[in-house]
PDB file of C-alpha atoms in Angstrom:
ATOM      1  CA  MET A 209     184.294 113.244 173.708  1.00  0.00           C
ATOM      2  CA  LEU A 210     186.838 115.491 175.306  1.00  0.00           C
ATOM      3  CA  VAL A 211     184.194 116.723 177.755  1.00  0.00           C
ATOM      4  CA  GLY A 212     183.485 113.131 178.856  1.00  0.00           C
ATOM      5  CA  LEU A 213     187.199 112.533 179.375  1.00  0.00           C
ATOM      6  CA  LEU A 214     187.513 115.643 181.517  1.00  0.00           C
ATOM      7  CA  ILE A 215     184.429 114.717 183.548  1.00  0.00           C
ATOM      8  CA  GLY A 216     185.874 111.235 184.139  1.00  0.00           C
ATOM      9  CA  VAL A 217     189.230 112.638 185.237  1.00  0.00           C
ATOM     10  CA  LEU A 218     187.581 115.120 187.604  1.00  0.00           C
ATOM     11  CA  PHE A 219     185.335 112.395 189.020  1.00  0.00           C
ATOM     12  CA  GLY A 220     188.349 110.146 189.622  1.00  0.00           C
ATOM     13  CA  LEU A 221     190.292 112.939 191.282  1.00  0.00           C
ATOM     14  CA  ALA A 222     187.312 113.754 193.490  1.00  0.00           C
ATOM     15  CA  LEU A 223     187.037 110.126 194.597  1.00  0.00           C
ATOM     16  CA  GLN A 224     190.767 109.991 195.347  1.00  0.00           C
ATOM     17  CA  THR A 225     190.595 113.250 197.288  1.00  0.00           C
ATOM     18  CA  ILE A 226     187.475 112.439 199.319  1.00  0.00           C
ATOM     19  CA  TYR A 227     188.347 108.827 200.104  1.00  0.00           C
ATOM     20  CA  ALA A 228     191.714 107.322 200.901  1.00  0.00           C
ATOM     21  CA  HIS A 229     193.451 105.284 198.235  1.00  0.00           C
ATOM     22  CA  GLN A 230     193.068 102.021 200.180  1.00  0.00           C
ATOM     23  CA  SER A 231     189.560 102.761 201.442  1.00  0.00           C
ATOM     24  CA  GLU A 232     187.044  99.913 201.426  1.00  0.00           C
ATOM     25  CA  LEU A 233     184.447 102.204 199.836  1.00  0.00           C
ATOM     26  CA  MET A 234     186.898 102.991 197.031  1.00  0.00           C
ATOM     27  CA  LYS A 235     187.426  99.275 196.336  1.00  0.00           C
ATOM     28  CA  ILE A 236     183.656  98.701 196.188  1.00  0.00           C
ATOM     29  CA  SER A 237     183.200 101.700 193.872  1.00  0.00           C
ATOM     30  CA  ILE A 238     185.938 100.473 191.533  1.00  0.00           C
ATOM     31  CA  SER A 239     184.359  97.018 191.351  1.00  0.00           C
ATOM     32  CA  TRP A 240     181.040  98.609 190.317  1.00  0.00           C
ATOM     33  CA  PHE A 241     182.722 100.789 187.699  1.00  0.00           C
ATOM     34  CA  ASN A 242     184.492  97.701 186.327  1.00  0.00           C
ATOM     35  CA  ILE A 243     181.133  96.046 185.647  1.00  0.00           C
ATOM     36  CA  VAL A 244     180.195  98.835 183.244  1.00  0.00           C
ATOM     37  CA  SER A 245     183.607  99.082 181.603  1.00  0.00           C
ATOM     38  CA  ASN A 246     183.948  95.314 181.140  1.00  0.00           C
ATOM     39  CA  GLY A 247     180.487  95.163 179.579  1.00  0.00           C
ATOM     40  CA  TYR A 248     181.415  97.924 177.161  1.00  0.00           C
ATOM     41  CA  LEU A 249     184.673  96.199 176.201  1.00  0.00           C
ATOM     42  CA  GLN A 250     182.899  92.870 175.655  1.00  0.00           C
ATOM     43  CA  LEU A 251     180.385  94.616 173.386  1.00  0.00           C
ATOM     44  CA  LEU A 252     183.219  96.137 171.346  1.00  0.00           C
ATOM     45  CA  LYS A 253     184.883  92.722 171.043  1.00  0.00           C
ATOM     46  CA  MET A 254     181.648  91.186 169.766  1.00  0.00           C
ATOM     47  CA  ILE A 255     181.248  93.895 167.126  1.00  0.00           C
ATOM     48  CA  ILE A 256     184.882  93.611 166.009  1.00  0.00           C
ATOM     49  CA  MET A 257     184.644  89.815 165.732  1.00  0.00           C
ATOM     50  CA  LEU A 258     181.523  90.155 163.570  1.00  0.00           C
ATOM     51  CA  LEU A 259     183.248  92.664 161.283  1.00  0.00           C
ATOM     52  CA  VAL A 260     186.340  90.463 160.946  1.00  0.00           C
ATOM     53  CA  PHE A 261     184.202  87.412 160.180  1.00  0.00           C
ATOM     54  CA  ALA A 262     182.188  89.334 157.586  1.00  0.00           C
ATOM     55  CA  SER A 263     185.331  90.692 155.916  1.00  0.00           C
ATOM     56  CA  ILE A 264     186.827  87.188 155.748  1.00  0.00           C
ATOM     57  CA  LEU A 265     183.667  85.976 154.074  1.00  0.00           C
ATOM     58  CA  LEU A 266     183.690  88.883 151.625  1.00  0.00           C
ATOM     59  CA  ILE A 267     187.318  88.355 150.629  1.00  0.00           C
ATOM     60  CA  GLY A 268     187.552  84.572 150.881  1.00  0.00           C
ATOM     61  CA  THR A 269     184.445  83.472 149.027  1.00  0.00           C
ATOM     62  CA  PRO A 270     182.895  85.865 146.507  1.00  0.00           C
ATOM     63  CA  VAL A 271     179.643  83.887 146.215  1.00  0.00           C
ATOM     64  CA  LEU A 272     179.028  83.853 149.958  1.00  0.00           C
ATOM     65  CA  GLY A 273     180.195  87.459 150.150  1.00  0.00           C
ATOM     66  CA  GLY A 274     177.547  88.490 147.647  1.00  0.00           C
ATOM     67  CA  VAL A 275     174.896  86.625 149.628  1.00  0.00           C
ATOM     68  CA  LEU A 276     176.116  88.226 152.852  1.00  0.00           C
ATOM     69  CA  MET A 277     175.987  91.717 151.335  1.00  0.00           C
ATOM     70  CA  THR A 278     172.442  91.019 150.096  1.00  0.00           C
ATOM     71  CA  VAL A 279     171.382  89.937 153.587  1.00  0.00           C
ATOM     72  CA  LEU A 280     173.080  92.872 155.312  1.00  0.00           C
ATOM     73  CA  ASN A 281     171.560  95.438 152.978  1.00  0.00           C
TER      74      ASN A 281
END
């Protein structure tokens, strides 16, 4: 994980060094990178919402929680 962070930092520094900060190419590149990052964040939100919903079911209603655990296993 630390290697990925370092690669990302070096890639960002290289883009800033090669292209100007207000370059049109830089703005286009950032918009493309945002597509990937926003998709990843939306996926995380979906997983977290499912886990919260499942935990509410497990705590709130024991009968439904038992059924849910049977289905998930």
